Amino acid sequence: MLLLAQAATAVTTTCSTNPCNGTDQPDILTGTNVANDIRGLAGNDIIDARAGDDQLNGGDGADALYGQADNDTVYGGPGNDNFKTQFQVDPNGPDRSPNPPFGAGVNGGPGNDTIYGESGDDDLVGNAGADILDDSASSNDWDRAFGGTGKDTTTVADGDTRDEVPCGTNLDAPSPEQDTVMDTAKIDVTYGTRPTGEIDREKIVDADKVYDCETVIDQNNNPVDKSKLPQNQPSSASFDPTPPAEPTA
């Protein structure tokens, strides 16, 4: 079975120097409790940075990155860096909270983190702290951004309307729970037009999904009336973070 084969062939490294580079094969890279600079390079990698103000870069491939405690900067890199990834390399880690069926995705852990998804179908997770989540680097992919507790700023304005921002979902718990702190989400919005051909910002034709986001702005930084969003959900309690089948192009 592919999952077992990948888990058996992954190169396991404890990072003692900076930068700590993986290989072009699947890697399991573990940091220390000081600041680490960990780079997965190619391959489907797991990076577990531990504590410290770390910089993580998954590189090419489907990666699972977990910054853990303190203020981290996390780059997913090209590839589908989502909850499914870690189970393709190592079904037991690195994210121990939440437990399966969720994996690490591109996960900052507790602290004020900056998280970049880059290209591919990504799951960005801020967890506790005032986080910046940015998955605007590429279009025609399917991204989800979970800020967690804290006042977060999320950008999924990447030129398509396939993405989801559940501002009120805190995954860093035994089961998803509500986050009551005010968050801001920047999303893609497709507007209708007036008979004169001008854009009608009162008529929203399509948009990324948002759940419980206090402030929503469009790709051009215009405020969005959430009541006019065709896919707006009333509560993050209705959002299921379990990875569904990925949409077809």
mmCIF file of C-alpha atoms in Angstrom:
data_model
loop_
_atom_site.group_PDB
_atom_site.id
_atom_site.type_symbol
_atom_site.label_atom_id
_atom_site.label_comp_id
_atom_site.label_asym_id
_atom_site.label_seq_id
_atom_site.Cartn_x
_atom_site.Cartn_y
_atom_site.Cartn_z
ATOM 1 C CA MET A 1 0.000 0.000 0.000
ATOM 2 C CA LEU A 2 1.395 3.445 -0.897
ATOM 3 C CA LEU A 3 0.948 4.930 2.565
ATOM 4 C CA LEU A 4 2.996 2.202 4.214
ATOM 5 C CA ALA A 5 5.647 2.310 1.546
ATOM 6 C CA GLN A 6 6.136 6.056 1.950
ATOM 7 C CA ALA A 7 6.254 5.810 5.733
ATOM 8 C CA ALA A 8 8.934 3.091 5.492
ATOM 9 C CA THR A 9 11.154 5.033 3.067
ATOM 10 C CA ALA A 10 10.968 8.492 4.695
ATOM 11 C CA VAL A 11 14.322 9.916 5.760
ATOM 12 C CA THR A 12 14.155 10.858 9.469
ATOM 13 C CA THR A 13 16.332 13.755 10.651
ATOM 14 C CA THR A 14 16.645 15.699 13.916
ATOM 15 C CA CYS A 15 17.797 19.206 12.986
ATOM 16 C CA SER A 16 20.847 20.391 14.915
ATOM 17 C CA THR A 17 22.122 23.099 12.526
ATOM 18 C CA ASN A 18 20.599 25.917 10.457
ATOM 19 C CA PRO A 19 19.558 25.626 7.758
ATOM 20 C CA CYS A 20 18.397 22.049 8.118
ATOM 21 C CA ASN A 21 17.710 20.637 4.667
ATOM 22 C CA GLY A 22 15.760 17.571 3.717
ATOM 23 C CA THR A 23 16.304 15.446 0.643
ATOM 24 C CA ASP A 24 14.434 14.987 -2.629
ATOM 25 C CA GLN A 25 12.690 12.004 -1.032
ATOM 26 C CA PRO A 26 9.980 11.952 1.682
ATOM 27 C CA ASP A 27 11.488 13.390 4.876
ATOM 28 C CA ILE A 28 10.467 13.594 8.522
ATOM 29 C CA LEU A 29 12.339 16.608 9.914
ATOM 30 C CA THR A 30 12.155 17.474 13.618
ATOM 31 C CA GLY A 31 13.396 20.727 15.102
ATOM 32 C CA THR A 32 14.517 21.636 18.605
ATOM 33 C CA ASN A 33 13.228 24.096 21.204
ATOM 34 C CA VAL A 34 15.282 26.957 19.739
ATOM 35 C CA ALA A 35 14.839 28.832 16.453
ATOM 36 C CA ASN A 36 15.148 26.479 13.480
ATOM 37 C CA ASP A 37 15.332 27.068 9.725
ATOM 38 C CA ILE A 38 13.994 23.847 8.215
ATOM 39 C CA ARG A 39 13.615 23.221 4.480
ATOM 40 C CA GLY A 40 11.937 20.108 3.192
ATOM 41 C CA LEU A 41 13.028 20.494 -0.449
ATOM 42 C CA ALA A 42 11.322 18.079 -2.863
ATOM 43 C CA GLY A 43 9.321 15.063 -1.759
ATOM 44 C CA ASN A 44 6.313 14.652 0.525
ATOM 45 C CA ASP A 45 7.698 15.898 3.833
ATOM 46 C CA ILE A 46 6.703 16.250 7.460
ATOM 47 C CA ILE A 47 8.319 19.111 9.393
ATOM 48 C CA ASP A 48 7.757 19.379 13.150
ATOM 49 C CA ALA A 49 9.663 22.455 14.309
ATOM 50 C CA ARG A 50 8.999 22.252 18.067
ATOM 51 C CA ALA A 51 9.289 25.474 20.102
ATOM 52 C CA GLY A 52 11.193 28.595 19.043
ATOM 53 C CA ASP A 53 10.690 31.305 16.401
ATOM 54 C CA ASP A 54 11.095 29.010 13.426
ATOM 55 C CA GLN A 55 11.097 29.328 9.649
ATOM 56 C CA LEU A 56 9.707 26.331 7.781
ATOM 57 C CA ASN A 57 9.609 25.741 4.044
ATOM 58 C CA GLY A 58 8.073 22.576 2.688
ATOM 59 C CA GLY A 59 9.410 23.001 -0.840
ATOM 60 C CA ASP A 60 7.978 20.923 -3.683
ATOM 61 C CA GLY A 61 5.637 18.074 -2.862
ATOM 62 C CA ALA A 62 2.693 17.438 -0.575
ATOM 63 C CA ASP A 63 3.932 18.529 2.853
ATOM 64 C CA ALA A 64 2.731 18.676 6.448
ATOM 65 C CA LEU A 65 4.323 21.509 8.428
ATOM 66 C CA TYR A 66 3.837 22.255 12.121
ATOM 67 C CA GLY A 67 5.515 25.280 13.696
ATOM 68 C CA GLN A 68 4.354 24.494 17.235
ATOM 69 C CA ALA A 69 4.948 27.116 19.957
ATOM 70 C CA ASP A 70 6.229 30.691 19.448
ATOM 71 C CA ASN A 71 6.140 33.017 16.433
ATOM 72 C CA ASP A 72 6.807 31.076 13.239
ATOM 73 C CA THR A 73 6.949 31.798 9.524
ATOM 74 C CA VAL A 74 5.711 28.835 7.498
ATOM 75 C CA TYR A 75 5.800 28.364 3.718
ATOM 76 C CA GLY A 76 3.966 25.379 2.289
ATOM 77 C CA GLY A 77 5.654 25.580 -1.110
ATOM 78 C CA PRO A 78 4.262 24.066 -4.309
ATOM 79 C CA GLY A 79 2.075 21.004 -3.835
ATOM 80 C CA ASN A 80 -1.099 19.977 -2.016
ATOM 81 C CA ASP A 81 -0.199 20.796 1.588
ATOM 82 C CA ASN A 82 -3.394 19.789 3.362
ATOM 83 C CA PHE A 83 -4.760 17.572 6.100
ATOM 84 C CA LYS A 84 -4.375 14.447 3.987
ATOM 85 C CA THR A 85 -0.629 14.866 3.568
ATOM 86 C CA GLN A 86 0.792 13.608 6.838
ATOM 87 C CA PHE A 87 -1.070 10.327 6.567
ATOM 88 C CA GLN A 88 0.642 9.700 3.223
ATOM 89 C CA VAL A 89 4.051 9.912 4.927
ATOM 90 C CA ASP A 90 3.519 9.101 8.609
ATOM 91 C CA PRO A 91 -0.007 8.452 9.944
ATOM 92 C CA ASN A 92 1.095 9.218 13.529
ATOM 93 C CA GLY A 93 2.377 12.761 13.298
ATOM 94 C CA PRO A 94 3.354 15.480 13.649
ATOM 95 C CA ASP A 95 0.133 17.136 14.765
ATOM 96 C CA ARG A 96 -1.034 15.690 18.061
ATOM 97 C CA SER A 97 -3.684 18.342 18.631
ATOM 98 C CA PRO A 98 -6.062 18.046 16.899
ATOM 99 C CA ASN A 99 -5.942 14.296 16.496
ATOM 100 C CA PRO A 100 -6.956 12.441 13.312
ATOM 101 C CA PRO A 101 -8.895 12.794 11.092
ATOM 102 C CA PHE A 102 -7.082 16.144 10.941
ATOM 103 C CA GLY A 103 -3.430 16.458 10.058
ATOM 104 C CA ALA A 104 -1.001 19.339 10.284
ATOM 105 C CA GLY A 105 -1.548 21.008 6.920
ATOM 106 C CA VAL A 106 0.462 24.253 6.906
ATOM 107 C CA ASN A 107 0.162 24.840 10.625
ATOM 108 C CA GLY A 108 1.776 27.620 12.623
ATOM 109 C CA GLY A 109 0.871 26.257 16.043
ATOM 110 C CA PRO A 110 0.376 28.588 19.026
ATOM 111 C CA GLY A 111 1.902 32.055 18.661
ATOM 112 C CA ASN A 112 1.682 34.984 16.261
ATOM 113 C CA ASP A 113 2.494 33.214 13.006
ATOM 114 C CA THR A 114 2.785 34.145 9.348
ATOM 115 C CA ILE A 115 1.678 31.310 7.090
ATOM 116 C CA TYR A 116 1.890 31.043 3.302
ATOM 117 C CA GLY A 117 0.219 28.275 1.343
ATOM 118 C CA GLU A 118 1.624 29.014 -2.131
ATOM 119 C CA SER A 119 0.486 26.781 -5.021
ATOM 120 C CA GLY A 120 -1.624 23.647 -4.583
ATOM 121 C CA ASP A 121 -4.668 22.668 -2.523
ATOM 122 C CA ASP A 122 -3.692 23.826 0.960
ATOM 123 C CA ASP A 123 -5.078 23.788 4.508
ATOM 124 C CA LEU A 124 -3.638 26.723 6.489
ATOM 125 C CA VAL A 125 -4.020 26.652 10.281
ATOM 126 C CA GLY A 126 -3.130 29.522 12.591
ATOM 127 C CA ASN A 127 -4.169 28.068 15.964
ATOM 128 C CA ALA A 128 -3.840 30.416 18.964
ATOM 129 C CA GLY A 129 -2.403 33.892 18.426
ATOM 130 C CA ALA A 130 -2.810 36.803 16.031
ATOM 131 C CA ASP A 131 -1.908 35.116 12.760
ATOM 132 C CA ILE A 132 -1.509 36.160 9.132
ATOM 133 C CA LEU A 133 -2.615 33.454 6.687
ATOM 134 C CA ASP A 134 -1.910 34.099 3.021
ATOM 135 C CA ASP A 135 -2.826 31.714 0.222
ATOM 136 C CA SER A 136 -3.044 34.208 -2.617
ATOM 137 C CA ALA A 137 0.005 33.080 -4.581
ATOM 138 C CA SER A 138 -1.724 30.888 -7.156
ATOM 139 C CA SER A 139 -5.104 30.414 -8.759
ATOM 140 C CA ASN A 140 -7.204 27.396 -9.770
ATOM 141 C CA ASP A 141 -6.574 25.528 -6.556
ATOM 142 C CA TRP A 142 -8.685 24.777 -3.489
ATOM 143 C CA ASP A 143 -7.530 26.379 -0.253
ATOM 144 C CA ARG A 144 -8.940 26.494 3.265
ATOM 145 C CA ALA A 145 -7.685 28.803 6.014
ATOM 146 C CA PHE A 146 -8.444 28.257 9.713
ATOM 147 C CA GLY A 147 -7.283 31.174 11.817
ATOM 148 C CA GLY A 148 -8.027 29.595 15.191
ATOM 149 C CA THR A 149 -8.275 31.678 18.346
ATOM 150 C CA GLY A 150 -6.888 35.192 18.168
ATOM 151 C CA LYS A 151 -7.408 38.162 15.858
ATOM 152 C CA ASP A 152 -6.364 36.786 12.495
ATOM 153 C CA THR A 153 -6.005 38.225 9.007
ATOM 154 C CA THR A 154 -6.587 35.811 6.139
ATOM 155 C CA THR A 155 -6.105 36.254 2.399
ATOM 156 C CA VAL A 156 -7.353 33.722 -0.149
ATOM 157 C CA ALA A 157 -7.858 36.247 -2.956
ATOM 158 C CA ASP A 158 -6.059 34.275 -5.661
ATOM 159 C CA GLY A 159 -8.245 34.765 -8.714
ATOM 160 C CA ASP A 160 -10.756 31.964 -8.184
ATOM 161 C CA THR A 161 -13.799 31.430 -5.950
ATOM 162 C CA ARG A 162 -13.075 27.878 -4.774
ATOM 163 C CA ASP A 163 -11.620 28.702 -1.347
ATOM 164 C CA GLU A 164 -13.044 28.633 2.181
ATOM 165 C CA VAL A 165 -12.321 30.736 5.272
ATOM 166 C CA PRO A 166 -13.978 29.427 8.457
ATOM 167 C CA CYS A 167 -12.944 32.309 10.739
ATOM 168 C CA GLY A 168 -14.930 30.917 13.655
ATOM 169 C CA THR A 169 -13.447 27.418 13.622
ATOM 170 C CA ASN A 170 -10.725 26.583 16.138
ATOM 171 C CA LEU A 171 -9.215 23.222 15.211
ATOM 172 C CA ASP A 172 -6.756 23.238 18.127
ATOM 173 C CA ALA A 173 -9.197 21.371 20.344
ATOM 174 C CA PRO A 174 -10.465 17.797 20.741
ATOM 175 C CA SER A 175 -13.344 18.805 18.480
ATOM 176 C CA PRO A 176 -13.849 21.964 16.399
ATOM 177 C CA GLU A 177 -15.069 24.823 18.563
ATOM 178 C CA GLN A 178 -16.047 28.437 18.137
ATOM 179 C CA ASP A 179 -13.619 31.363 18.022
ATOM 180 C CA THR A 180 -15.280 34.586 19.155
ATOM 181 C CA VAL A 181 -12.444 37.009 18.294
ATOM 182 C CA MET A 182 -12.912 39.429 15.376
ATOM 183 C CA ASP A 183 -11.156 38.246 12.193
ATOM 184 C CA THR A 184 -10.638 39.747 8.744
ATOM 185 C CA ALA A 185 -10.864 37.759 5.510
ATOM 186 C CA LYS A 186 -9.851 38.922 2.029
ATOM 187 C CA ILE A 187 -11.606 36.854 -0.620
ATOM 188 C CA ASP A 188 -12.381 36.759 -4.329
ATOM 189 C CA VAL A 189 -15.775 38.173 -5.271
ATOM 190 C CA THR A 190 -17.450 38.175 -8.700
ATOM 191 C CA TYR A 191 -19.879 41.066 -9.059
ATOM 192 C CA GLY A 192 -22.757 41.598 -11.416
ATOM 193 C CA THR A 193 -23.043 44.573 -13.721
ATOM 194 C CA ARG A 194 -25.501 47.410 -14.168
ATOM 195 C CA PRO A 195 -27.267 48.025 -17.515
ATOM 196 C CA THR A 196 -24.621 50.672 -18.180
ATOM 197 C CA GLY A 197 -21.904 48.013 -17.931
ATOM 198 C CA GLU A 198 -20.508 49.285 -14.621
ATOM 199 C CA ILE A 199 -19.738 46.884 -11.797
ATOM 200 C CA ASP A 200 -22.635 46.527 -9.356
ATOM 201 C CA ARG A 201 -21.163 45.838 -5.916
ATOM 202 C CA GLU A 202 -24.653 45.283 -4.545
ATOM 203 C CA LYS A 203 -25.003 42.183 -6.716
ATOM 204 C CA ILE A 204 -22.610 39.357 -5.863
ATOM 205 C CA VAL A 205 -22.664 36.505 -8.369
ATOM 206 C CA ASP A 206 -20.016 34.264 -6.809
ATOM 207 C CA ALA A 207 -17.447 34.369 -4.019
ATOM 208 C CA ASP A 208 -15.181 32.298 -1.809
ATOM 209 C CA LYS A 209 -16.985 30.858 1.212
ATOM 210 C CA VAL A 210 -16.620 32.618 4.560
ATOM 211 C CA TYR A 211 -17.878 31.494 7.957
ATOM 212 C CA ASP A 212 -18.233 33.893 10.914
ATOM 213 C CA CYS A 213 -15.689 36.419 9.641
ATOM 214 C CA GLU A 214 -16.217 39.808 11.271
ATOM 215 C CA THR A 215 -14.778 41.813 8.375
ATOM 216 C CA VAL A 216 -14.757 40.687 4.747
ATOM 217 C CA ILE A 217 -13.048 42.571 1.922
ATOM 218 C CA ASP A 218 -12.768 41.709 -1.768
ATOM 219 C CA GLN A 219 -9.703 41.258 -3.958
ATOM 220 C CA ASN A 220 -9.502 45.031 -4.434
ATOM 221 C CA ASN A 221 -9.844 45.785 -0.703
ATOM 222 C CA ASN A 222 -13.451 46.949 -0.992
ATOM 223 C CA PRO A 223 -15.710 46.107 1.967
ATOM 224 C CA VAL A 224 -18.129 43.252 1.273
ATOM 225 C CA ASP A 225 -21.704 43.110 2.524
ATOM 226 C CA LYS A 226 -21.747 39.585 3.987
ATOM 227 C CA SER A 227 -25.536 39.363 3.737
ATOM 228 C CA LYS A 228 -25.206 39.425 -0.063
ATOM 229 C CA LEU A 229 -22.711 36.582 -0.299
ATOM 230 C CA PRO A 230 -24.446 33.694 -2.084
ATOM 231 C CA GLN A 231 -22.466 31.028 -0.207
ATOM 232 C CA ASN A 232 -22.144 32.688 3.192
ATOM 233 C CA GLN A 233 -22.756 30.283 6.066
ATOM 234 C CA PRO A 234 -24.371 31.541 9.274
ATOM 235 C CA SER A 235 -22.050 29.711 11.645
ATOM 236 C CA SER A 236 -18.776 27.833 11.687
ATOM 237 C CA ALA A 237 -20.616 25.163 13.642
ATOM 238 C CA SER A 238 -21.984 24.053 10.263
ATOM 239 C CA PHE A 239 -18.507 23.675 8.781
ATOM 240 C CA ASP A 240 -17.014 20.173 8.554
ATOM 241 C CA PRO A 241 -13.180 20.372 8.522
ATOM 242 C CA THR A 242 -12.783 16.707 7.562
ATOM 243 C CA PRO A 243 -11.234 16.735 4.072
ATOM 244 C CA PRO A 244 -13.958 15.899 1.538
ATOM 245 C CA ALA A 245 -13.305 14.715 -1.970
ATOM 246 C CA GLU A 246 -11.331 17.395 -3.762
ATOM 247 C CA PRO A 247 -13.306 19.282 -6.415
ATOM 248 C CA THR A 248 -12.648 18.611 -10.052
ATOM 249 C CA ALA A 249 -11.296 21.374 -12.232
#
